[in-house]
PDB file of C-alpha atoms in Angstrom:
ATOM      1  CA  VAL N 574      52.297  -0.537 -54.017  1.00  0.00           C
ATOM      2  CA  LYS N 575      52.115  -2.335 -50.617  1.00  0.00           C
ATOM      3  CA  ALA N 576      55.825  -2.005 -50.367  1.00  0.00           C
ATOM      4  CA  GLY N 577      55.652   1.716 -50.769  1.00  0.00           C
ATOM      5  CA  LEU N 578      55.947   2.256 -54.519  1.00  0.00           C
ATOM      6  CA  ASP N 579      54.528   5.674 -55.581  1.00  0.00           C
ATOM      7  CA  GLU N 580      51.866   4.912 -58.238  1.00  0.00           C
ATOM      8  CA  ASN N 581      52.089   8.436 -59.579  1.00  0.00           C
ATOM      9  CA  LYS N 582      55.695   7.880 -60.582  1.00  0.00           C
ATOM     10  CA  CYS N 583      55.017   4.775 -62.638  1.00  0.00           C
ATOM     11  CA  LYS N 584      52.003   5.921 -64.591  1.00  0.00           C
ATOM     12  CA  PRO N 585      50.750   5.446 -67.206  1.00  0.00           C
ATOM     13  CA  VAL N 586      50.602   1.659 -67.094  1.00  0.00           C
ATOM     14  CA  ILE N 587      49.638   0.062 -70.402  1.00  0.00           C
ATOM     15  CA  LEU N 588      48.424  -3.467 -70.425  1.00  0.00           C
ATOM     16  CA  VAL N 589      49.245  -5.327 -73.629  1.00  0.00           C
ATOM     17  CA  PRO N 590      47.158  -8.600 -73.552  1.00  0.00           C
ATOM     18  CA  ASN N 591      48.623 -11.841 -74.976  1.00  0.00           C
ATOM     19  CA  ALA N 592      46.557 -14.130 -77.099  1.00  0.00           C
ATOM     20  CA  LEU N 593      46.408 -16.997 -79.620  1.00  0.00           C
ATOM     21  CA  PHE N 594      45.998 -17.009 -83.366  1.00  0.00           C
ATOM     22  CA  GLN N 595      43.033 -18.949 -84.748  1.00  0.00           C
ATOM     23  CA  ASN N 596      45.317 -21.592 -86.208  1.00  0.00           C
ATOM     24  CA  GLN N 597      46.678 -22.388 -82.755  1.00  0.00           C
ATOM     25  CA  ILE N 598      43.355 -23.692 -81.522  1.00  0.00           C
ATOM     26  CA  HIS N 599      43.019 -27.405 -82.154  1.00  0.00           C
ATOM     27  CA  PHE N 600      41.195 -29.629 -79.768  1.00  0.00           C
ATOM     28  CA  LEU N 601      39.977 -33.264 -80.000  1.00  0.00           C
ATOM     29  CA  PRO N 602      36.713 -34.719 -78.836  1.00  0.00           C
ATOM     30  CA  GLU N 603      37.061 -35.637 -75.190  1.00  0.00           C
ATOM     31  CA  GLY N 604      36.806 -39.354 -75.850  1.00  0.00           C
ATOM     32  CA  GLU N 605      39.729 -39.328 -78.275  1.00  0.00           C
ATOM     33  CA  GLN N 606      42.391 -38.160 -75.802  1.00  0.00           C
ATOM     34  CA  LYS N 607      44.885 -40.553 -74.278  1.00  0.00           C
ATOM     35  CA  LYS N 608      43.596 -41.951 -70.982  1.00  0.00           C
ATOM     36  CA  ASN N 609      45.166 -40.619 -67.836  1.00  0.00           C
ATOM     37  CA  SER N 610      47.776 -38.586 -69.707  1.00  0.00           C
ATOM     38  CA  VAL N 611      49.426 -35.336 -68.544  1.00  0.00           C
ATOM     39  CA  VAL N 612      51.708 -33.020 -70.600  1.00  0.00           C
ATOM     40  CA  PHE N 613      54.297 -30.399 -69.884  1.00  0.00           C
ATOM     41  CA  ALA N 614      55.390 -28.211 -72.746  1.00  0.00           C
ATOM     42  CA  GLY N 615      58.079 -25.657 -72.466  1.00  0.00           C
ATOM     43  CA  THR N 616      61.577 -24.964 -71.298  1.00  0.00           C
ATOM     44  CA  PHE N 617      63.017 -27.289 -68.599  1.00  0.00           C
ATOM     45  CA  GLY N 618      64.466 -24.701 -66.157  1.00  0.00           C
ATOM     46  CA  ILE N 619      63.735 -25.431 -62.460  1.00  0.00           C
ATOM     47  CA  GLU N 620      61.627 -22.291 -62.181  1.00  0.00           C
ATOM     48  CA  ASN N 621      59.180 -23.853 -64.623  1.00  0.00           C
ATOM     49  CA  GLY N 622      58.495 -26.715 -62.254  1.00  0.00           C
ATOM     50  CA  THR N 623      59.806 -29.744 -64.195  1.00  0.00           C
ATOM     51  CA  LYS N 624      61.276 -31.419 -61.115  1.00  0.00           C
ATOM     52  CA  LEU N 625      58.101 -30.562 -59.146  1.00  0.00           C
ATOM     53  CA  ALA N 626      56.092 -32.292 -61.927  1.00  0.00           C
ATOM     54  CA  LEU N 627      58.175 -35.438 -61.512  1.00  0.00           C
ATOM     55  CA  ASP N 628      57.905 -35.420 -57.721  1.00  0.00           C
ATOM     56  CA  ALA N 629      54.187 -35.035 -57.919  1.00  0.00           C
ATOM     57  CA  PHE N 630      53.827 -37.722 -60.546  1.00  0.00           C
ATOM     58  CA  ALA N 631      55.563 -40.251 -58.279  1.00  0.00           C
ATOM     59  CA  LEU N 632      52.494 -39.700 -55.997  1.00  0.00           C
ATOM     60  CA  VAL N 633      50.031 -39.715 -58.916  1.00  0.00           C
ATOM     61  CA  VAL N 634      50.993 -43.263 -60.163  1.00  0.00           C
ATOM     62  CA  LYS N 635      50.412 -44.734 -56.707  1.00  0.00           C
ATOM     63  CA  LYS N 636      46.687 -43.910 -57.163  1.00  0.00           C
ATOM     64  CA  ILE N 637      46.603 -44.171 -61.029  1.00  0.00           C
ATOM     65  CA  PRO N 638      49.205 -46.840 -62.079  1.00  0.00           C
ATOM     66  CA  ASP N 639      48.663 -46.335 -65.822  1.00  0.00           C
ATOM     67  CA  ALA N 640      49.049 -42.516 -65.752  1.00  0.00           C
ATOM     68  CA  THR N 641      51.731 -41.053 -68.128  1.00  0.00           C
ATOM     69  CA  LEU N 642      53.612 -37.735 -68.093  1.00  0.00           C
ATOM     70  CA  HIS N 643      54.828 -36.323 -71.416  1.00  0.00           C
ATOM     71  CA  PHE N 644      57.488 -33.655 -71.843  1.00  0.00           C
ATOM     72  CA  TYR N 645      57.957 -31.417 -74.819  1.00  0.00           C
ATOM     73  CA  GLY N 646      60.891 -29.086 -74.711  1.00  0.00           C
ATOM     74  CA  GLY N 647      64.569 -28.634 -75.377  1.00  0.00           C
ATOM     75  CA  ASP N 648      67.989 -28.691 -73.513  1.00  0.00           C
ATOM     76  CA  LYS N 649      69.618 -32.096 -73.567  1.00  0.00           C
ATOM     77  CA  VAL N 650      71.485 -31.515 -70.275  1.00  0.00           C
ATOM     78  CA  LEU N 651      68.357 -30.645 -68.328  1.00  0.00           C
ATOM     79  CA  GLU N 652      66.469 -33.493 -70.052  1.00  0.00           C
ATOM     80  CA  ASP N 653      69.103 -35.931 -68.950  1.00  0.00           C
ATOM     81  CA  ALA N 654      68.896 -34.700 -65.423  1.00  0.00           C
ATOM     82  CA  LEU N 655      65.082 -35.092 -65.421  1.00  0.00           C
ATOM     83  CA  LYS N 656      65.469 -38.649 -66.788  1.00  0.00           C
ATOM     84  CA  LYS N 657      67.857 -39.464 -63.962  1.00  0.00           C
ATOM     85  CA  HIS N 658      65.432 -38.030 -61.413  1.00  0.00           C
ATOM     86  CA  ALA N 659      62.557 -40.049 -62.856  1.00  0.00           C
ATOM     87  CA  THR N 660      64.675 -43.167 -62.441  1.00  0.00           C
ATOM     88  CA  VAL N 661      65.402 -42.295 -58.871  1.00  0.00           C
ATOM     89  CA  LEU N 662      61.729 -41.932 -58.344  1.00  0.00           C
ATOM     90  CA  GLN N 663      61.095 -45.229 -60.139  1.00  0.00           C
ATOM     91  CA  ILE N 664      58.647 -43.709 -62.556  1.00  0.00           C
ATOM     92  CA  GLU N 665      60.893 -43.739 -65.750  1.00  0.00           C
ATOM     93  CA  LYS N 666      58.492 -46.092 -67.493  1.00  0.00           C
ATOM     94  CA  CYS N 667      55.622 -43.689 -67.382  1.00  0.00           C
ATOM     95  CA  VAL N 668      57.569 -40.458 -68.132  1.00  0.00           C
ATOM     96  CA  LEU N 669      58.173 -39.816 -71.868  1.00  0.00           C
ATOM     97  CA  PHE N 670      60.295 -37.153 -73.564  1.00  0.00           C
ATOM     98  CA  HIS N 671      59.243 -36.147 -77.085  1.00  0.00           C
ATOM     99  CA  GLY N 672      61.767 -33.463 -77.981  1.00  0.00           C
ATOM    100  CA  PHE N 673      61.430 -29.770 -78.815  1.00  0.00           C
ATOM    101  CA  ILE N 674      58.768 -28.579 -81.309  1.00  0.00           C
ATOM    102  CA  THR N 675      59.428 -24.980 -82.411  1.00  0.00           C
ATOM    103  CA  ASP N 676      56.204 -24.568 -84.531  1.00  0.00           C
ATOM    104  CA  ALA N 677      53.432 -23.398 -82.252  1.00  0.00           C
ATOM    105  CA  VAL N 678      50.652 -24.699 -84.509  1.00  0.00           C
ATOM    106  CA  LYS N 679      52.289 -28.189 -84.755  1.00  0.00           C
ATOM    107  CA  LEU N 680      52.827 -28.161 -80.951  1.00  0.00           C
ATOM    108  CA  SER N 681      49.127 -27.502 -80.420  1.00  0.00           C
ATOM    109  CA  THR N 682      48.001 -30.278 -82.778  1.00  0.00           C
ATOM    110  CA  THR N 683      50.429 -32.610 -80.996  1.00  0.00           C
ATOM    111  CA  ILE N 684      49.666 -32.044 -77.334  1.00  0.00           C
ATOM    112  CA  ASN N 685      45.842 -31.967 -77.871  1.00  0.00           C
ATOM    113  CA  GLN N 686      45.925 -35.783 -77.509  1.00  0.00           C
ATOM    114  CA  TYR N 687      46.574 -35.474 -73.788  1.00  0.00           C
ATOM    115  CA  LYS N 688      44.139 -34.755 -70.914  1.00  0.00           C
ATOM    116  CA  ILE N 689      45.817 -32.127 -68.766  1.00  0.00           C
ATOM    117  CA  GLY N 690      48.461 -29.437 -69.232  1.00  0.00           C
ATOM    118  CA  LEU N 691      50.931 -28.630 -66.450  1.00  0.00           C
ATOM    119  CA  ALA N 692      52.362 -25.180 -65.661  1.00  0.00           C
ATOM    120  CA  PRO N 693      53.824 -25.876 -62.200  1.00  0.00           C
ATOM    121  CA  TYR N 694      55.933 -22.702 -61.795  1.00  0.00           C
ATOM    122  CA  VAL N 695      58.050 -22.679 -58.626  1.00  0.00           C
ATOM    123  CA  ALA N 696      58.121 -19.672 -56.263  1.00  0.00           C
ATOM    124  CA  ILE N 697      61.705 -18.611 -56.532  1.00  0.00           C
ATOM    125  CA  PRO N 698      62.506 -15.092 -55.018  1.00  0.00           C
ATOM    126  CA  GLY N 699      63.181 -12.629 -57.803  1.00  0.00           C
ATOM    127  CA  SER N 700      61.812 -14.938 -60.536  1.00  0.00           C
ATOM    128  CA  ALA N 701      60.285 -13.229 -63.619  1.00  0.00           C
ATOM    129  CA  ARG N 702      57.487 -15.864 -63.392  1.00  0.00           C
ATOM    130  CA  PHE N 703      55.785 -13.698 -60.790  1.00  0.00           C
ATOM    131  CA  TYR N 704      54.924 -11.065 -63.391  1.00  0.00           C
ATOM    132  CA  ALA N 705      55.573 -12.632 -66.805  1.00  0.00           C
ATOM    133  CA  ASP N 706      52.756 -14.075 -68.912  1.00  0.00           C
ATOM    134  CA  ALA N 707      52.451 -17.856 -68.702  1.00  0.00           C
ATOM    135  CA  THR N 708      52.104 -18.543 -72.443  1.00  0.00           C
ATOM    136  CA  LYS N 709      52.136 -22.284 -71.955  1.00  0.00           C
ATOM    137  CA  ILE N 710      48.767 -22.030 -70.208  1.00  0.00           C
ATOM    138  CA  ARG N 711      47.250 -20.263 -73.261  1.00  0.00           C
ATOM    139  CA  LEU N 712      48.890 -23.013 -75.412  1.00  0.00           C
ATOM    140  CA  TYR N 713      47.112 -25.719 -73.331  1.00  0.00           C
ATOM    141  CA  PHE N 714      43.761 -23.946 -73.606  1.00  0.00           C
ATOM    142  CA  GLY N 715      44.125 -23.734 -77.397  1.00  0.00           C
ATOM    143  CA  ALA N 716      44.712 -27.575 -77.423  1.00  0.00           C
ATOM    144  CA  GLY N 717      41.647 -28.088 -75.396  1.00  0.00           C
ATOM    145  CA  LEU N 718      43.397 -28.941 -72.199  1.00  0.00           C
ATOM    146  CA  PRO N 719      42.463 -27.691 -68.769  1.00  0.00           C
ATOM    147  CA  ALA N 720      45.601 -26.457 -67.013  1.00  0.00           C
ATOM    148  CA  ILE N 721      47.022 -26.968 -63.564  1.00  0.00           C
ATOM    149  CA  THR N 722      49.280 -24.156 -62.440  1.00  0.00           C
ATOM    150  CA  THR N 723      50.625 -22.658 -59.242  1.00  0.00           C
ATOM    151  CA  HIS N 724      50.022 -19.397 -57.340  1.00  0.00           C
ATOM    152  CA  VAL N 725      53.072 -17.873 -59.126  1.00  0.00           C
ATOM    153  CA  PRO N 726      51.933 -16.614 -62.571  1.00  0.00           C
ATOM    154  CA  PRO N 727      49.467 -13.706 -62.690  1.00  0.00           C
ATOM    155  CA  LEU N 728      47.442 -15.562 -65.306  1.00  0.00           C
ATOM    156  CA  GLY N 729      46.596 -18.159 -62.675  1.00  0.00           C
ATOM    157  CA  ILE N 730      44.229 -15.651 -61.088  1.00  0.00           C
ATOM    158  CA  GLU N 731      42.273 -15.338 -64.314  1.00  0.00           C
ATOM    159  CA  VAL N 732      42.360 -19.140 -64.858  1.00  0.00           C
ATOM    160  CA  GLU N 733      40.858 -19.786 -61.472  1.00  0.00           C
ATOM    161  CA  LYS N 734      38.253 -17.044 -61.956  1.00  0.00           C
ATOM    162  CA  LYS N 735      37.184 -18.479 -65.316  1.00  0.00           C
ATOM    163  CA  GLY N 736      37.106 -22.039 -63.979  1.00  0.00           C
ATOM    164  CA  ALA N 737      39.436 -23.185 -66.890  1.00  0.00           C
ATOM    165  CA  GLY N 738      41.958 -24.877 -64.643  1.00  0.00           C
ATOM    166  CA  VAL N 739      43.236 -25.454 -61.087  1.00  0.00           C
ATOM    167  CA  VAL N 740      45.620 -23.265 -59.098  1.00  0.00           C
ATOM    168  CA  ILE N 741      47.752 -24.858 -56.415  1.00  0.00           C
ATOM    169  CA  GLN N 742      50.636 -24.122 -54.127  1.00  0.00           C
ATOM    170  CA  ASP N 743      54.076 -25.205 -55.521  1.00  0.00           C
ATOM    171  CA  ASN N 744      54.409 -28.463 -53.730  1.00  0.00           C
ATOM    172  CA  PRO N 745      54.235 -32.151 -54.927  1.00  0.00           C
ATOM    173  CA  LYS N 746      51.237 -33.128 -52.863  1.00  0.00           C
ATOM    174  CA  ASP N 747      48.984 -30.288 -53.995  1.00  0.00           C
ATOM    175  CA  LEU N 748      49.977 -30.820 -57.625  1.00  0.00           C
ATOM    176  CA  ALA N 749      49.419 -34.629 -57.335  1.00  0.00           C
ATOM    177  CA  ASP N 750      46.041 -34.136 -55.710  1.00  0.00           C
ATOM    178  CA  ALA N 751      44.972 -31.795 -58.485  1.00  0.00           C
ATOM    179  CA  ILE N 752      46.069 -34.188 -61.220  1.00  0.00           C
ATOM    180  CA  VAL N 753      44.307 -37.132 -59.624  1.00  0.00           C
ATOM    181  CA  THR N 754      41.105 -35.171 -59.120  1.00  0.00           C
ATOM    182  CA  LEU N 755      40.900 -33.995 -62.722  1.00  0.00           C
ATOM    183  CA  LEU N 756      41.722 -37.508 -64.082  1.00  0.00           C
ATOM    184  CA  THR N 757      39.212 -39.353 -61.868  1.00  0.00           C
ATOM    185  CA  ASP N 758      36.335 -36.860 -61.565  1.00  0.00           C
ATOM    186  CA  THR N 759      34.781 -36.984 -65.067  1.00  0.00           C
ATOM    187  CA  LYS N 760      32.133 -34.358 -64.302  1.00  0.00           C
ATOM    188  CA  LYS N 761      34.648 -31.863 -62.994  1.00  0.00           C
ATOM    189  CA  TYR N 762      37.118 -32.547 -65.847  1.00  0.00           C
ATOM    190  CA  THR N 763      34.486 -32.064 -68.554  1.00  0.00           C
ATOM    191  CA  ALA N 764      33.240 -28.838 -66.981  1.00  0.00           C
ATOM    192  CA  THR N 765      36.815 -27.471 -66.590  1.00  0.00           C
ATOM    193  CA  ARG N 766      37.780 -28.508 -70.139  1.00  0.00           C
ATOM    194  CA  LYS N 767      34.705 -26.784 -71.674  1.00  0.00           C
ATOM    195  CA  LYS N 768      35.715 -23.537 -69.872  1.00  0.00           C
ATOM    196  CA  ALA N 769      39.340 -23.918 -71.060  1.00  0.00           C
ATOM    197  CA  ILE N 770      38.171 -24.230 -74.635  1.00  0.00           C
ATOM    198  CA  ALA N 771      35.820 -21.265 -74.251  1.00  0.00           C
ATOM    199  CA  TYR N 772      38.715 -19.227 -72.838  1.00  0.00           C
ATOM    200  CA  ALA N 773      40.859 -20.044 -75.861  1.00  0.00           C
ATOM    201  CA  LYS N 774      38.163 -19.125 -78.283  1.00  0.00           C
ATOM    202  CA  ASN N 775      37.775 -15.744 -76.600  1.00  0.00           C
ATOM    203  CA  ASN N 776      41.417 -15.157 -76.203  1.00  0.00           C
ATOM    204  CA  THR N 777      42.512 -14.777 -79.873  1.00  0.00           C
ATOM    205  CA  TRP N 778      44.216 -11.762 -81.498  1.00  0.00           C
ATOM    206  CA  GLU N 779      41.188 -11.471 -83.747  1.00  0.00           C
ATOM    207  CA  MET N 780      38.863 -11.136 -80.724  1.00  0.00           C
ATOM    208  CA  LEU N 781      41.150  -8.625 -78.970  1.00  0.00           C
ATOM    209  CA  HIS N 782      41.844  -6.505 -82.046  1.00  0.00           C
ATOM    210  CA  PRO N 783      38.875  -6.863 -84.414  1.00  0.00           C
ATOM    211  CA  ALA N 784      39.874  -3.761 -86.324  1.00  0.00           C
ATOM    212  CA  LEU N 785      43.046  -5.524 -87.410  1.00  0.00           C
ATOM    213  CA  TYR N 786      41.219  -8.713 -88.358  1.00  0.00           C
ATOM    214  CA  PRO N 787      37.906  -7.706 -89.985  1.00  0.00           C
ATOM    215  CA  GLY N 788      35.488 -10.539 -90.564  1.00  0.00           C
ATOM    216  CA  GLU N 789      37.501 -13.042 -88.422  1.00  0.00           C
ATOM    217  CA  ARG N 790      35.234 -12.921 -85.353  1.00  0.00           C
TER     218      ARG N 790
END
């Protein structure tokens, strides 16, 4: 609209909200999660911020030496490239790759053992990430993980407003600072996690469409 788009020519606009199914919500008690652990789940394309995550984690381990970064996703070529980059950064011992899990429920019950979920989308001109839904953020909330994302995905605005995560600029320092803060500030982490779980519970298909799921609320 700011660029001159005529709103009258693109109406009506229909918002189709995204959501989780009840069986995708699985979270552990806070004390049962792996200490100082961070997870990235999704495809490994550069627009999704996998390299950014590694660059940031090289800064994180300087402050939290026992921190670990876990990757769940596919594409062997991109995985090998990330492993090489981790080696260059000398953080290969604290970066683990667990393969690709296609089942959304199994993925949720697997990543709920970690503390924080990363969605570090990179601002690439023309990227669909500027207007596409960041489903990995919803996945993290369903697993009981507060999310750290960038200013790129629209969902980030809602995440920040709800207090269910942290929104940063897409650079290593900002991402590292956000990770360190959530891992070391117990009070802030607990408060953010509670809001992430509340978000997930209120972001189910059953809640959004009660007529289709009678008795599920």
